[in-house]
Structures are given as C-alpha cells and as structure tokens.
PDB file of C-alpha atoms in Angstrom:
ATOM      1  CA  MET V   1     -24.890  48.267  14.998  1.00  0.00           C
ATOM      2  CA  THR V   2     -22.869  51.404  14.295  1.00  0.00           C
ATOM      3  CA  LEU V   3     -20.033  49.707  16.046  1.00  0.00           C
ATOM      4  CA  PRO V   4     -19.288  47.097  13.141  1.00  0.00           C
ATOM      5  CA  ILE V   5     -19.823  49.574  10.393  1.00  0.00           C
ATOM      6  CA  ALA V   6     -17.120  52.202  12.158  1.00  0.00           C
ATOM      7  CA  VAL V   7     -14.659  49.198  13.088  1.00  0.00           C
ATOM      8  CA  LEU V   8     -14.830  48.390   9.308  1.00  0.00           C
ATOM      9  CA  VAL V   9     -14.087  51.904   8.216  1.00  0.00           C
ATOM     10  CA  ALA V  10     -11.475  52.622  10.760  1.00  0.00           C
ATOM     11  CA  LEU V  11      -9.911  49.341  10.018  1.00  0.00           C
ATOM     12  CA  HIS V  12     -10.395  49.481   6.064  1.00  0.00           C
ATOM     13  CA  GLY V  13     -11.199  52.707   4.762  1.00  0.00           C
ATOM     14  CA  THR V  14     -14.831  53.738   3.007  1.00  0.00           C
ATOM     15  CA  PRO V  15     -17.073  51.522   2.040  1.00  0.00           C
ATOM     16  CA  ALA V  16     -16.221  51.602  -1.667  1.00  0.00           C
ATOM     17  CA  ALA V  17     -13.077  50.619  -0.654  1.00  0.00           C
ATOM     18  CA  LEU V  18     -14.275  47.746   1.177  1.00  0.00           C
ATOM     19  CA  GLY V  19     -15.046  45.916  -1.958  1.00  0.00           C
ATOM     20  CA  GLN V  20     -11.933  45.678  -3.468  1.00  0.00           C
ATOM     21  CA  THR V  21     -11.981  42.164  -3.284  1.00  0.00           C
ATOM     22  CA  LEU V  22     -12.417  40.890  -7.151  1.00  0.00           C
ATOM     23  CA  ALA V  23      -9.606  39.637  -8.984  1.00  0.00           C
ATOM     24  CA  PRO V  24      -9.058  40.883 -12.459  1.00  0.00           C
ATOM     25  CA  ASN V  25     -10.962  40.102 -15.445  1.00  0.00           C
ATOM     26  CA  ARG V  26     -13.679  38.497 -12.567  1.00  0.00           C
ATOM     27  CA  PRO V  27     -16.287  41.764 -12.687  1.00  0.00           C
ATOM     28  CA  ALA V  28     -19.265  41.137 -10.024  1.00  0.00           C
ATOM     29  CA  VAL V  29     -20.807  43.869 -11.052  1.00  0.00           C
ATOM     30  CA  SER V  30     -24.204  44.853 -12.283  1.00  0.00           C
ATOM     31  CA  GLN V  31     -25.531  47.274 -14.989  1.00  0.00           C
ATOM     32  CA  ARG V  32     -28.283  48.007 -13.373  1.00  0.00           C
ATOM     33  CA  ASP V  33     -29.362  50.117  -9.703  1.00  0.00           C
ATOM     34  CA  GLY V  34     -29.236  47.594  -7.435  1.00  0.00           C
ATOM     35  CA  SER V  35     -29.280  49.445  -4.402  1.00  0.00           C
ATOM     36  CA  HIS V  36     -32.843  48.009  -3.466  1.00  0.00           C
ATOM     37  CA  ASP V  37     -31.822  44.697  -3.614  1.00  0.00           C
ATOM     38  CA  PHE V  38     -31.807  43.298  -0.132  1.00  0.00           C
ATOM     39  CA  ASP V  39     -35.001  45.241   0.634  1.00  0.00           C
ATOM     40  CA  TRP V  40     -36.457  41.809   0.602  1.00  0.00           C
ATOM     41  CA  LEU V  41     -34.694  40.873   3.170  1.00  0.00           C
ATOM     42  CA  ALA V  42     -36.126  42.967   6.196  1.00  0.00           C
ATOM     43  CA  GLY V  43     -37.815  41.098   8.699  1.00  0.00           C
ATOM     44  CA  LYS V  44     -37.754  38.225  10.779  1.00  0.00           C
ATOM     45  CA  TRP V  45     -36.750  34.606   8.947  1.00  0.00           C
ATOM     46  CA  HIS V  46     -36.735  30.833   9.674  1.00  0.00           C
ATOM     47  CA  MET V  47     -33.265  29.055   8.534  1.00  0.00           C
ATOM     48  CA  THR V  48     -32.401  25.412   7.923  1.00  0.00           C
ATOM     49  CA  PHE V  49     -29.056  24.634   7.125  1.00  0.00           C
ATOM     50  CA  LYS V  50     -26.982  21.715   5.979  1.00  0.00           C
ATOM     51  CA  ARG V  51     -23.305  21.968   6.354  1.00  0.00           C
ATOM     52  CA  LEU V  52     -20.658  19.965   4.642  1.00  0.00           C
ATOM     53  CA  ARG V  53     -18.574  18.530   7.815  1.00  0.00           C
ATOM     54  CA  LYS V  54     -15.086  18.744   6.312  1.00  0.00           C
ATOM     55  CA  PRO V  55     -14.944  20.990   3.610  1.00  0.00           C
ATOM     56  CA  LEU V  56     -12.471  20.537   0.749  1.00  0.00           C
ATOM     57  CA  THR V  57     -11.405  16.844   1.396  1.00  0.00           C
ATOM     58  CA  GLY V  58     -13.690  14.882  -0.502  1.00  0.00           C
ATOM     59  CA  SER V  59     -16.094  14.103   2.202  1.00  0.00           C
ATOM     60  CA  HIS V  60     -20.294  13.806   1.725  1.00  0.00           C
ATOM     61  CA  ASP V  61     -20.868  13.639   5.328  1.00  0.00           C
ATOM     62  CA  TRP V  62     -23.146  16.725   6.375  1.00  0.00           C
ATOM     63  CA  TYR V  63     -24.851  17.808   9.294  1.00  0.00           C
ATOM     64  CA  SER V  64     -28.376  19.780   9.796  1.00  0.00           C
ATOM     65  CA  PHE V  65     -29.398  22.574  12.034  1.00  0.00           C
ATOM     66  CA  GLU V  66     -31.604  25.690  12.413  1.00  0.00           C
ATOM     67  CA  GLY V  67     -31.837  28.991  13.463  1.00  0.00           C
ATOM     68  CA  SER V  68     -33.358  32.433  13.547  1.00  0.00           C
ATOM     69  CA  VAL V  69     -32.379  35.714  11.989  1.00  0.00           C
ATOM     70  CA  GLU V  70     -33.534  39.426  11.929  1.00  0.00           C
ATOM     71  CA  ASN V  71     -33.412  41.879   9.361  1.00  0.00           C
ATOM     72  CA  ARG V  72     -33.049  45.615   8.678  1.00  0.00           C
ATOM     73  CA  SER V  73     -32.362  47.829   5.781  1.00  0.00           C
ATOM     74  CA  LEU V  74     -30.120  50.407   6.194  1.00  0.00           C
ATOM     75  CA  TRP V  75     -29.849  54.161   4.547  1.00  0.00           C
ATOM     76  CA  ASN V  76     -32.926  53.686   2.282  1.00  0.00           C
ATOM     77  CA  GLY V  77     -31.320  50.317   0.610  1.00  0.00           C
ATOM     78  CA  GLY V  78     -27.854  51.694   0.750  1.00  0.00           C
ATOM     79  CA  GLY V  79     -27.118  48.968   3.420  1.00  0.00           C
ATOM     80  CA  ASN V  80     -28.803  46.142   5.237  1.00  0.00           C
ATOM     81  CA  PHE V  81     -27.975  44.393   9.013  1.00  0.00           C
ATOM     82  CA  GLU V  82     -28.908  41.071  10.221  1.00  0.00           C
ATOM     83  CA  SER V  83     -28.495  39.361  13.618  1.00  0.00           C
ATOM     84  CA  GLY V  84     -29.252  35.949  15.066  1.00  0.00           C
ATOM     85  CA  ARG V  85     -28.319  32.639  15.802  1.00  0.00           C
ATOM     86  CA  LEU V  86     -27.702  29.169  14.383  1.00  0.00           C
ATOM     87  CA  ASN V  87     -28.339  26.378  16.911  1.00  0.00           C
ATOM     88  CA  SER V  88     -25.757  23.818  15.254  1.00  0.00           C
ATOM     89  CA  PRO V  89     -25.027  20.402  17.174  1.00  0.00           C
ATOM     90  CA  LEU V  90     -21.219  21.762  17.251  1.00  0.00           C
ATOM     91  CA  GLY V  91     -22.371  24.527  19.638  1.00  0.00           C
ATOM     92  CA  ALA V  92     -24.364  27.778  19.353  1.00  0.00           C
ATOM     93  CA  ILE V  93     -23.322  30.043  16.673  1.00  0.00           C
ATOM     94  CA  ASP V  94     -24.158  33.768  17.518  1.00  0.00           C
ATOM     95  CA  PHE V  95     -23.541  35.990  13.898  1.00  0.00           C
ATOM     96  CA  ALA V  96     -24.124  38.927  12.227  1.00  0.00           C
ATOM     97  CA  THR V  97     -23.961  40.017   8.531  1.00  0.00           C
ATOM     98  CA  LEU V  98     -23.301  43.656   7.073  1.00  0.00           C
ATOM     99  CA  ARG V  99     -24.034  43.735   3.525  1.00  0.00           C
ATOM    100  CA  LEU V 100     -23.126  47.401   2.050  1.00  0.00           C
ATOM    101  CA  TYR V 101     -24.022  49.075  -1.383  1.00  0.00           C
ATOM    102  CA  ASP V 102     -21.803  50.924  -3.559  1.00  0.00           C
ATOM    103  CA  ALA V 103     -23.345  52.772  -6.272  1.00  0.00           C
ATOM    104  CA  THR V 104     -20.432  53.702  -7.925  1.00  0.00           C
ATOM    105  CA  LYS V 105     -19.703  49.732  -8.584  1.00  0.00           C
ATOM    106  CA  ARG V 106     -23.005  48.761  -8.622  1.00  0.00           C
ATOM    107  CA  ALA V 107     -22.512  45.977  -6.139  1.00  0.00           C
ATOM    108  CA  TRP V 108     -22.613  44.759  -2.746  1.00  0.00           C
ATOM    109  CA  SER V 109     -19.800  43.933  -0.504  1.00  0.00           C
ATOM    110  CA  ILE V 110     -20.966  41.307   1.880  1.00  0.00           C
ATOM    111  CA  TYR V 111     -19.400  40.709   5.447  1.00  0.00           C
ATOM    112  CA  TRP V 112     -19.758  37.730   7.884  1.00  0.00           C
ATOM    113  CA  VAL V 113     -19.144  38.504  11.735  1.00  0.00           C
ATOM    114  CA  THR V 114     -19.576  35.396  15.047  1.00  0.00           C
ATOM    115  CA  ALA V 115     -19.245  36.510  18.398  1.00  0.00           C
ATOM    116  CA  LYS V 116     -16.399  33.658  18.601  1.00  0.00           C
ATOM    117  CA  ASN V 117     -14.238  34.303  15.372  1.00  0.00           C
ATOM    118  CA  GLY V 118     -15.156  38.329  14.970  1.00  0.00           C
ATOM    119  CA  LEU V 119     -15.062  40.053  11.436  1.00  0.00           C
ATOM    120  CA  GLY V 120     -14.394  37.512   8.465  1.00  0.00           C
ATOM    121  CA  LEU V 121     -12.719  39.278   5.627  1.00  0.00           C
ATOM    122  CA  PRO V 122     -12.093  39.704   2.956  1.00  0.00           C
ATOM    123  CA  PRO V 123     -16.020  40.363   1.879  1.00  0.00           C
ATOM    124  CA  GLU V 124     -17.801  38.839  -0.907  1.00  0.00           C
ATOM    125  CA  VAL V 125     -18.585  41.217  -3.463  1.00  0.00           C
ATOM    126  CA  GLY V 126     -21.337  41.018  -5.916  1.00  0.00           C
ATOM    127  CA  SER V 127     -25.216  41.715  -7.541  1.00  0.00           C
ATOM    128  CA  PHE V 128     -28.215  40.472  -8.632  1.00  0.00           C
ATOM    129  CA  ASP V 129     -29.588  39.631 -11.758  1.00  0.00           C
ATOM    130  CA  GLU V 130     -32.516  40.523 -13.577  1.00  0.00           C
ATOM    131  CA  HIS V 131     -34.276  37.335 -12.313  1.00  0.00           C
ATOM    132  CA  GLY V 132     -33.519  37.777  -8.699  1.00  0.00           C
ATOM    133  CA  VAL V 133     -30.469  35.580  -8.478  1.00  0.00           C
ATOM    134  CA  GLY V 134     -27.600  37.419  -6.400  1.00  0.00           C
ATOM    135  CA  LYS V 135     -24.055  35.966  -6.970  1.00  0.00           C
ATOM    136  CA  PHE V 136     -21.396  37.040  -4.495  1.00  0.00           C
ATOM    137  CA  TYR V 137     -17.522  36.195  -4.995  1.00  0.00           C
ATOM    138  CA  CYS V 138     -14.118  36.530  -2.835  1.00  0.00           C
ATOM    139  CA  TRP V 139     -11.279  35.676  -5.138  1.00  0.00           C
ATOM    140  CA  ASN V 140      -8.455  36.053  -2.266  1.00  0.00           C
ATOM    141  CA  ASP V 141     -10.105  34.036   0.627  1.00  0.00           C
ATOM    142  CA  SER V 142      -8.807  31.368   2.820  1.00  0.00           C
ATOM    143  CA  TYR V 143     -10.177  28.004   4.452  1.00  0.00           C
ATOM    144  CA  GLU V 144      -8.082  26.571   7.494  1.00  0.00           C
ATOM    145  CA  GLY V 145      -5.065  28.816   6.048  1.00  0.00           C
ATOM    146  CA  ARG V 146      -5.469  27.438   2.530  1.00  0.00           C
ATOM    147  CA  PRO V 147      -6.186  30.071  -0.222  1.00  0.00           C
ATOM    148  CA  ILE V 148      -9.680  29.396  -2.150  1.00  0.00           C
ATOM    149  CA  ALA V 149     -12.116  31.490  -4.090  1.00  0.00           C
ATOM    150  CA  SER V 150     -15.632  31.578  -2.119  1.00  0.00           C
ATOM    151  CA  ARG V 151     -19.113  32.136  -3.689  1.00  0.00           C
ATOM    152  CA  TYR V 152     -22.415  33.209  -2.503  1.00  0.00           C
ATOM    153  CA  ILE V 153     -25.380  32.244  -4.374  1.00  0.00           C
ATOM    154  CA  TRP V 154     -28.949  33.827  -3.435  1.00  0.00           C
ATOM    155  CA  THR V 155     -32.139  32.512  -5.205  1.00  0.00           C
ATOM    156  CA  PRO V 156     -35.785  33.355  -4.647  1.00  0.00           C
ATOM    157  CA  VAL V 157     -38.101  30.139  -4.247  1.00  0.00           C
ATOM    158  CA  ASP V 158     -41.227  31.500  -3.099  1.00  0.00           C
ATOM    159  CA  ALA V 159     -40.333  35.029  -3.065  1.00  0.00           C
ATOM    160  CA  PRO V 160     -40.430  37.429  -0.973  1.00  0.00           C
ATOM    161  CA  LYS V 161     -41.453  34.496   1.440  1.00  0.00           C
ATOM    162  CA  HIS V 162     -38.769  31.444   0.772  1.00  0.00           C
ATOM    163  CA  TYR V 163     -35.065  32.381  -0.383  1.00  0.00           C
ATOM    164  CA  HIS V 164     -32.486  29.545  -1.016  1.00  0.00           C
ATOM    165  CA  PHE V 165     -28.902  30.123   0.171  1.00  0.00           C
ATOM    166  CA  GLU V 166     -25.535  28.313  -1.326  1.00  0.00           C
ATOM    167  CA  GLN V 167     -22.049  28.708  -0.088  1.00  0.00           C
ATOM    168  CA  ALA V 168     -19.354  27.289  -2.116  1.00  0.00           C
ATOM    169  CA  PHE V 169     -15.434  27.109  -2.476  1.00  0.00           C
ATOM    170  CA  SER V 170     -13.084  26.528  -5.112  1.00  0.00           C
ATOM    171  CA  THR V 171      -9.509  25.810  -4.657  1.00  0.00           C
ATOM    172  CA  ASP V 172      -8.708  26.377  -8.902  1.00  0.00           C
ATOM    173  CA  GLY V 173      -9.410  29.827  -9.546  1.00  0.00           C
ATOM    174  CA  GLY V 174     -13.480  28.876  -9.793  1.00  0.00           C
ATOM    175  CA  LYS V 175     -13.209  26.218 -12.434  1.00  0.00           C
ATOM    176  CA  THR V 176     -15.173  23.993 -10.175  1.00  0.00           C
ATOM    177  CA  TRP V 177     -16.843  24.819  -7.027  1.00  0.00           C
ATOM    178  CA  GLU V 178     -17.393  22.482  -3.676  1.00  0.00           C
ATOM    179  CA  VAL V 179     -20.728  23.751  -1.912  1.00  0.00           C
ATOM    180  CA  ASN V 180     -20.620  23.176   1.530  1.00  0.00           C
ATOM    181  CA  TRP V 181     -23.660  25.687   3.298  1.00  0.00           C
ATOM    182  CA  ILE V 182     -27.221  25.341   2.290  1.00  0.00           C
ATOM    183  CA  SER V 183     -29.399  26.942   3.698  1.00  0.00           C
ATOM    184  CA  ASP V 184     -33.279  27.672   3.040  1.00  0.00           C
ATOM    185  CA  VAL V 185     -34.646  30.837   4.665  1.00  0.00           C
ATOM    186  CA  TYR V 186     -38.424  31.572   5.536  1.00  0.00           C
ATOM    187  CA  ARG V 187     -40.150  34.400   6.709  1.00  0.00           C
ATOM    188  CA  THR V 188     -41.785  34.284   9.867  1.00  0.00           C
ATOM    189  CA  SER V 189     -42.579  38.290   9.675  1.00  0.00           C
ATOM    190  CA  ASP V 190     -42.172  41.678   8.101  1.00  0.00           C
TER     191      ASP V 190
END
C-alpha cells in the first residue's frame, strides 16, 4: 500500500499538487469538510457492472460482469485505498483505487491503477454534496489518444449497504456526457 502513494508523490509531488487537474472556472470543491466522505466505503463489497463496449462511437452495445473489492480508510479519513478483481468477459482486471483528500481545497483526488496498464493519470477531482452524492471530474483526460473530459458520480441508493457509480466521457468540454461504465456496489462485510 505504501508503494502507490510513494510512487505518486515521487512522480507528481505532494498530494495537494496531485489534484491540480481542474480546468479554470470549473470548481469541484466543497465548502464543507469532506475528509470523512469515503469512510462508508471501508469493508468488503460485491460489485455488478455494465460497460459500454465501444465508448464515443455512438454504440449502445453493453456487456455485464461482476467483481469484488476490499476497501480501507487511511490517515483518519484523509485517504482511502481499495483493491479488487473484476471478472470481465474480456479477461480479469486486477485493480486498485487510491483516494486522497486535500483539506486545503476540500477536494478528493481519485487514482485508478490496474495490473495491466499501471497508474491512470490525471486523477478525477471533486467532492460530495450535502445529500451524499459525489461528483469528480478530470477536464484534461484522454481516451484512446483522444482528448476528453471524464466524470465519476457516486450516488447512495440504500446507504451504507448499496451505492451506485457511473463514469461518463465528454468530447465537448462537459456540455454533453456519454455514460460508459455503470456499477452497483453491495456491502458484504465491514
């Protein structure tokens, strides 16, 4: 667990510097202290997925699969680390997610890592609102060499036992979004 954090800091500076991915005039920060907003995620989860087979092509061909993840809080709410395996029909995906909270900006930075592709940069950056809905954006992302904006949305369904997650891409600076990854996560243990 120390290695991903050390690698991130060595490559990109402090956790505060790691979250510098927002476009001007597009704040994803909160006015409230969100340092414990991912505390609910600690424990073991079962996940179901729908993934768009060919994003940004106008395709409506989805495939489904399942996975499991174990998640734990770091630094009294200042971080969160999960690791798991997705059993995709295109092959197993071993992954980890590192979430770091920047108390100065009141925003989370979310990093996705896979055994196959390594660390995905830049991170998604954002926060949860007063209703428990989290929105995280990366305005300078890319997909298959194409510049895009990306967005994650976490929504409580039956908190703290069931949450819904969606990932979407935009090619027009966030005017329109195409959802390409849908997940429902169900708690199996604390």
